[in-house]
Amino acid sequence: MNILTNILATITPDVDSLTFVADSLAVTNNNVVTETELSMWELCLKGGIIMIPLLILSVISIYILVERFFAIRKAAIEDKTFMKRIKDYIHDGEIESAMNLCKKTNTPYSRLILKGITRIGRPMNDVLVAIENVGNLEIAELEKGFTWLATTAAGAPMLGFLGTVTGMVQAFFAMASAGSNANVTVLASGIYEALVTTVAGLFVGIIALFAYNYLVAMVNKVMKQLEAKTMEFMDLLNEPAQ
């Protein structure tokens, strides 16, 4: 009986030993989790100096998107009674009142009509050319800043790739310098740090591209409105001759 008891005591694990092992494993797991956690800010810092121009481009793109959005939306506001009132004023010979209405409305299409009114009495072709010139200036004003967005959409990914290439060069150089101490961990760390700039460049480029296309669509809507107002005004000038 004593022999059996001794055998059981030998093969039965000590509770304190099990507790120690469990605590050790928990500490090890916590350390692993802590080491693998990486905040977004720390990840951005890993990208190096290339992240600075990418940050500047992203801020400029967002500013242009917001500023142009409100400017174009304001320009697209349409007064449904505007052309009817202009028509009544011109038919009644109240040219001054029609000009004052255009100045008071202060929209792209009202400035087009104002230019046309100032050319009343001249050949129709001259009136149309004058209106088209003002229209081109209005569209150019609405598209202010679009060049920045187009440049960012194309240039940001290229900057990201440049940062990745330079980062890869540094990673392989560090591995070569380590000599016999080089391992996969050193290479992997350098590679993921290099790829941060690619992710950032693509992110900024995508934002700029979508912003550019969205604003272009808004400007095209305003252009159609200007063309419609121009044709309506030209038809109005032709009415007395009919």
Tab-separated table of C-alpha atoms in Angstrom:
chain	number	residue	atom	x	y	z
A	1	MET	CA	0.000	0.000	0.000
A	2	ASN	CA	2.810	2.379	0.870
A	3	ILE	CA	4.517	1.534	-2.411
A	4	LEU	CA	1.321	2.415	-4.361
A	5	THR	CA	0.991	5.700	-2.501
A	6	ASN	CA	4.558	6.669	-3.318
A	7	ILE	CA	4.032	5.890	-7.000
A	8	LEU	CA	0.880	8.038	-7.154
A	9	ALA	CA	2.648	10.848	-5.385
A	10	THR	CA	5.460	10.672	-7.921
A	11	ILE	CA	3.286	10.824	-11.036
A	12	THR	CA	0.739	13.315	-9.653
A	13	PRO	CA	1.674	16.904	-10.704
A	14	ASP	CA	2.209	19.466	-8.030
A	15	VAL	CA	-0.532	22.127	-7.976
A	16	ASP	CA	1.980	24.887	-7.347
A	17	SER	CA	4.017	23.754	-10.331
A	18	LEU	CA	0.969	23.812	-12.581
A	19	THR	CA	0.086	27.304	-11.378
A	20	PHE	CA	3.600	28.515	-12.094
A	21	VAL	CA	3.541	27.076	-15.601
A	22	ALA	CA	0.139	28.625	-16.336
A	23	ASP	CA	1.291	32.014	-15.096
A	24	SER	CA	4.399	31.792	-17.226
A	25	LEU	CA	2.369	30.976	-20.322
A	26	ALA	CA	-0.010	33.873	-19.621
A	27	VAL	CA	2.871	36.307	-19.252
A	28	THR	CA	4.413	35.010	-22.469
A	29	ASN	CA	1.142	35.403	-24.357
A	30	ASN	CA	0.675	38.929	-23.026
A	31	ASN	CA	4.163	39.819	-24.127
A	32	VAL	CA	3.522	38.468	-27.613
A	33	VAL	CA	0.269	40.431	-27.941
A	34	THR	CA	1.922	43.582	-26.667
A	35	GLU	CA	4.769	43.269	-29.099
A	36	THR	CA	2.491	42.735	-32.124
A	37	GLU	CA	0.142	45.615	-31.364
A	38	LEU	CA	0.830	48.720	-33.472
A	39	SER	CA	-1.223	51.912	-33.493
A	40	MET	CA	-2.070	53.799	-36.670
A	41	TRP	CA	0.141	56.701	-35.619
A	42	GLU	CA	3.117	54.425	-35.032
A	43	LEU	CA	2.483	52.750	-38.371
A	44	CYS	CA	2.520	56.123	-40.129
A	45	LEU	CA	5.795	57.022	-38.438
A	46	LYS	CA	7.306	53.840	-39.872
A	47	GLY	CA	6.812	55.262	-43.375
A	48	GLY	CA	9.603	57.786	-42.964
A	49	ILE	CA	10.019	61.173	-44.631
A	50	ILE	CA	7.861	60.244	-47.656
A	51	MET	CA	4.829	60.413	-45.374
A	52	ILE	CA	5.269	64.189	-45.032
A	53	PRO	CA	4.502	65.131	-48.674
A	54	LEU	CA	1.720	62.542	-48.711
A	55	LEU	CA	0.191	64.190	-45.646
A	56	ILE	CA	0.449	67.622	-47.273
A	57	LEU	CA	-1.186	66.358	-50.467
A	58	SER	CA	-4.015	64.740	-48.519
A	59	VAL	CA	-4.737	67.950	-46.586
A	60	ILE	CA	-4.730	70.024	-49.796
A	61	SER	CA	-7.013	67.543	-51.557
A	62	ILE	CA	-9.546	67.518	-48.742
A	63	TYR	CA	-9.512	71.327	-48.571
A	64	ILE	CA	-10.078	71.680	-52.321
A	65	LEU	CA	-12.875	69.095	-52.222
A	66	VAL	CA	-14.753	70.890	-49.445
A	67	GLU	CA	-14.159	74.428	-50.744
A	68	ARG	CA	-15.018	73.646	-54.379
A	69	PHE	CA	-18.049	71.573	-53.373
A	70	PHE	CA	-19.742	74.510	-51.668
A	71	ALA	CA	-18.643	76.976	-54.380
A	72	ILE	CA	-19.989	74.844	-57.231
A	73	ARG	CA	-23.180	73.994	-55.370
A	74	LYS	CA	-23.793	77.718	-54.851
A	75	ALA	CA	-23.181	78.365	-58.549
A	76	ALA	CA	-25.683	75.652	-59.493
A	77	ILE	CA	-28.570	77.292	-57.625
A	78	GLU	CA	-31.174	78.304	-60.196
A	79	ASP	CA	-33.927	80.918	-60.043
A	80	LYS	CA	-36.824	79.498	-62.053
A	81	THR	CA	-38.369	82.953	-62.615
A	82	PHE	CA	-35.145	84.662	-63.728
A	83	MET	CA	-35.445	84.221	-67.489
A	84	LYS	CA	-39.156	85.067	-67.467
A	85	ARG	CA	-38.454	88.382	-65.752
A	86	ILE	CA	-35.574	89.101	-68.151
A	87	LYS	CA	-37.894	88.401	-71.068
A	88	ASP	CA	-40.555	90.772	-69.716
A	89	TYR	CA	-38.028	93.549	-69.119
A	90	ILE	CA	-36.544	93.257	-72.621
A	91	HIS	CA	-39.952	93.156	-74.307
A	92	ASP	CA	-40.949	96.279	-72.363
A	93	GLY	CA	-37.693	97.997	-73.300
A	94	GLU	CA	-36.521	98.172	-69.665
A	95	ILE	CA	-32.900	97.251	-70.371
A	96	GLU	CA	-31.630	98.924	-67.218
A	97	SER	CA	-34.007	96.914	-65.045
A	98	ALA	CA	-32.869	93.694	-66.739
A	99	MET	CA	-29.225	94.566	-66.063
A	100	ASN	CA	-29.983	95.348	-62.419
A	101	LEU	CA	-31.730	91.994	-62.052
A	102	CYS	CA	-28.644	90.212	-63.425
A	103	LYS	CA	-26.366	92.065	-61.014
A	104	LYS	CA	-28.668	91.315	-58.088
A	105	THR	CA	-28.901	87.589	-58.909
A	106	ASN	CA	-25.091	87.289	-59.105
A	107	THR	CA	-24.785	83.747	-60.482
A	108	PRO	CA	-22.739	82.412	-63.417
A	109	TYR	CA	-25.740	82.331	-65.751
A	110	SER	CA	-26.844	85.829	-64.684
A	111	ARG	CA	-23.400	87.173	-65.565
A	112	LEU	CA	-23.689	85.526	-68.977
A	113	ILE	CA	-27.064	87.150	-69.581
A	114	LEU	CA	-25.735	90.500	-68.353
A	115	LYS	CA	-22.953	90.346	-70.930
A	116	GLY	CA	-25.483	89.494	-73.619
A	117	ILE	CA	-27.735	92.398	-72.627
A	118	THR	CA	-24.836	94.831	-72.923
A	119	ARG	CA	-24.358	93.608	-76.519
A	120	ILE	CA	-27.982	94.061	-77.598
A	121	GLY	CA	-28.120	95.848	-80.941
A	122	ARG	CA	-24.981	94.226	-82.284
A	123	PRO	CA	-24.901	91.258	-84.696
A	124	MET	CA	-26.133	88.030	-83.134
A	125	ASN	CA	-22.800	86.335	-83.691
A	126	ASP	CA	-21.039	89.039	-81.660
A	127	VAL	CA	-23.540	88.604	-78.842
A	128	LEU	CA	-23.041	84.837	-78.824
A	129	VAL	CA	-19.248	85.124	-78.825
A	130	ALA	CA	-19.334	87.583	-75.925
A	131	ILE	CA	-21.564	85.243	-73.905
A	132	GLU	CA	-19.366	82.217	-74.667
A	133	ASN	CA	-16.245	84.085	-73.553
A	134	VAL	CA	-17.829	84.912	-70.218
A	135	GLY	CA	-18.984	81.310	-69.917
A	136	ASN	CA	-15.446	80.037	-70.415
A	137	LEU	CA	-14.206	82.359	-67.674
A	138	GLU	CA	-16.950	81.181	-65.318
A	139	ILE	CA	-16.131	77.520	-65.898
A	140	ALA	CA	-12.424	78.192	-65.408
A	141	GLU	CA	-13.227	79.839	-62.084
A	142	LEU	CA	-15.291	76.855	-60.977
A	143	GLU	CA	-12.474	74.459	-61.925
A	144	LYS	CA	-9.918	76.314	-59.833
A	145	GLY	CA	-7.845	73.792	-57.881
A	146	PHE	CA	-8.700	70.835	-60.105
A	147	THR	CA	-5.095	70.651	-61.300
A	148	TRP	CA	-3.986	69.937	-57.738
A	149	LEU	CA	-6.472	67.096	-57.442
A	150	ALA	CA	-5.425	65.562	-60.761
A	151	THR	CA	-1.746	65.858	-59.831
A	152	THR	CA	-2.358	64.293	-56.425
A	153	ALA	CA	-4.368	61.423	-57.908
A	154	ALA	CA	-1.455	60.546	-60.193
A	155	GLY	CA	1.487	61.584	-58.021
A	156	ALA	CA	0.556	60.260	-54.571
A	157	PRO	CA	0.772	56.557	-55.565
A	158	MET	CA	4.102	57.246	-57.264
A	159	LEU	CA	5.432	58.855	-54.088
A	160	GLY	CA	4.223	55.810	-52.174
A	161	PHE	CA	6.063	53.465	-54.523
A	162	LEU	CA	9.181	55.601	-54.219
A	163	GLY	CA	9.052	55.286	-50.439
A	164	THR	CA	8.588	51.530	-50.748
A	165	VAL	CA	11.573	51.131	-53.070
A	166	THR	CA	13.860	53.189	-50.832
A	167	GLY	CA	12.589	51.284	-47.801
A	168	MET	CA	13.289	47.942	-49.454
A	169	VAL	CA	16.813	49.080	-50.286
A	170	GLN	CA	17.371	50.002	-46.648
A	171	ALA	CA	15.896	46.689	-45.478
A	172	PHE	CA	18.189	44.589	-47.671
A	173	PHE	CA	21.160	46.768	-46.766
A	174	ALA	CA	20.449	46.230	-43.066
A	175	MET	CA	20.175	42.479	-43.631
A	176	ALA	CA	23.443	42.416	-45.565
A	177	SER	CA	25.159	44.438	-42.850
A	178	ALA	CA	23.930	42.031	-40.173
A	179	GLY	CA	25.958	39.263	-41.798
A	180	SER	CA	25.631	35.975	-39.963
A	181	ASN	CA	23.151	37.572	-37.530
A	182	ALA	CA	20.667	38.268	-40.316
A	183	ASN	CA	17.323	36.530	-40.057
A	184	VAL	CA	13.846	36.635	-41.530
A	185	THR	CA	12.602	38.928	-38.755
A	186	VAL	CA	14.998	41.705	-39.759
A	187	LEU	CA	13.928	41.467	-43.414
A	188	ALA	CA	10.208	41.219	-42.642
A	189	SER	CA	10.358	44.269	-40.374
A	190	GLY	CA	12.010	46.337	-43.095
A	191	ILE	CA	9.560	45.194	-45.757
A	192	TYR	CA	6.388	46.000	-43.819
A	193	GLU	CA	7.770	49.410	-42.914
A	194	ALA	CA	8.508	50.046	-46.588
A	195	LEU	CA	5.005	49.008	-47.671
A	196	VAL	CA	3.443	51.612	-45.377
A	197	THR	CA	4.201	54.346	-47.912
A	198	THR	CA	2.537	52.361	-50.702
A	199	VAL	CA	-0.644	52.031	-48.667
A	200	ALA	CA	-0.573	55.728	-47.776
A	201	GLY	CA	0.101	56.779	-51.381
A	202	LEU	CA	-2.730	54.675	-52.767
A	203	PHE	CA	-5.110	55.951	-50.064
A	204	VAL	CA	-4.358	59.605	-50.826
A	205	GLY	CA	-4.473	58.985	-54.582
A	206	ILE	CA	-7.863	57.278	-54.394
A	207	ILE	CA	-9.326	60.142	-52.355
A	208	ALA	CA	-8.018	62.708	-54.856
A	209	LEU	CA	-9.275	60.723	-57.846
A	210	PHE	CA	-12.804	60.322	-56.524
A	211	ALA	CA	-12.878	63.978	-55.424
A	212	TYR	CA	-11.739	65.127	-58.875
A	213	ASN	CA	-14.316	63.071	-60.759
A	214	TYR	CA	-17.106	64.126	-58.406
A	215	LEU	CA	-16.315	67.827	-58.786
A	216	VAL	CA	-15.992	67.497	-62.579
A	217	ALA	CA	-19.483	65.995	-62.661
A	218	MET	CA	-20.803	68.974	-60.676
A	219	VAL	CA	-19.125	71.437	-63.051
A	220	ASN	CA	-20.592	69.632	-66.068
A	221	LYS	CA	-24.023	70.117	-64.560
A	222	VAL	CA	-23.382	73.862	-64.273
A	223	MET	CA	-22.122	73.944	-67.890
A	224	LYS	CA	-25.371	72.416	-69.124
A	225	GLN	CA	-27.270	75.042	-67.175
A	226	LEU	CA	-25.212	77.831	-68.764
A	227	GLU	CA	-25.773	76.408	-72.244
A	228	ALA	CA	-29.520	76.221	-71.649
A	229	LYS	CA	-29.661	79.829	-70.432
A	230	THR	CA	-27.574	80.990	-73.377
A	231	MET	CA	-29.860	79.324	-75.912
A	232	GLU	CA	-32.924	80.706	-74.169
A	233	PHE	CA	-31.488	84.228	-74.258
A	234	MET	CA	-30.525	83.967	-77.925
A	235	ASP	CA	-34.060	82.797	-78.764
A	236	LEU	CA	-35.354	85.776	-76.818
A	237	LEU	CA	-33.311	88.183	-78.934
A	238	ASN	CA	-34.644	86.578	-82.112
A	239	GLU	CA	-38.294	86.984	-81.088
A	240	PRO	CA	-38.711	90.648	-82.143
A	241	ALA	CA	-37.336	89.821	-85.587
A	242	GLN	CA	-40.004	87.157	-85.965
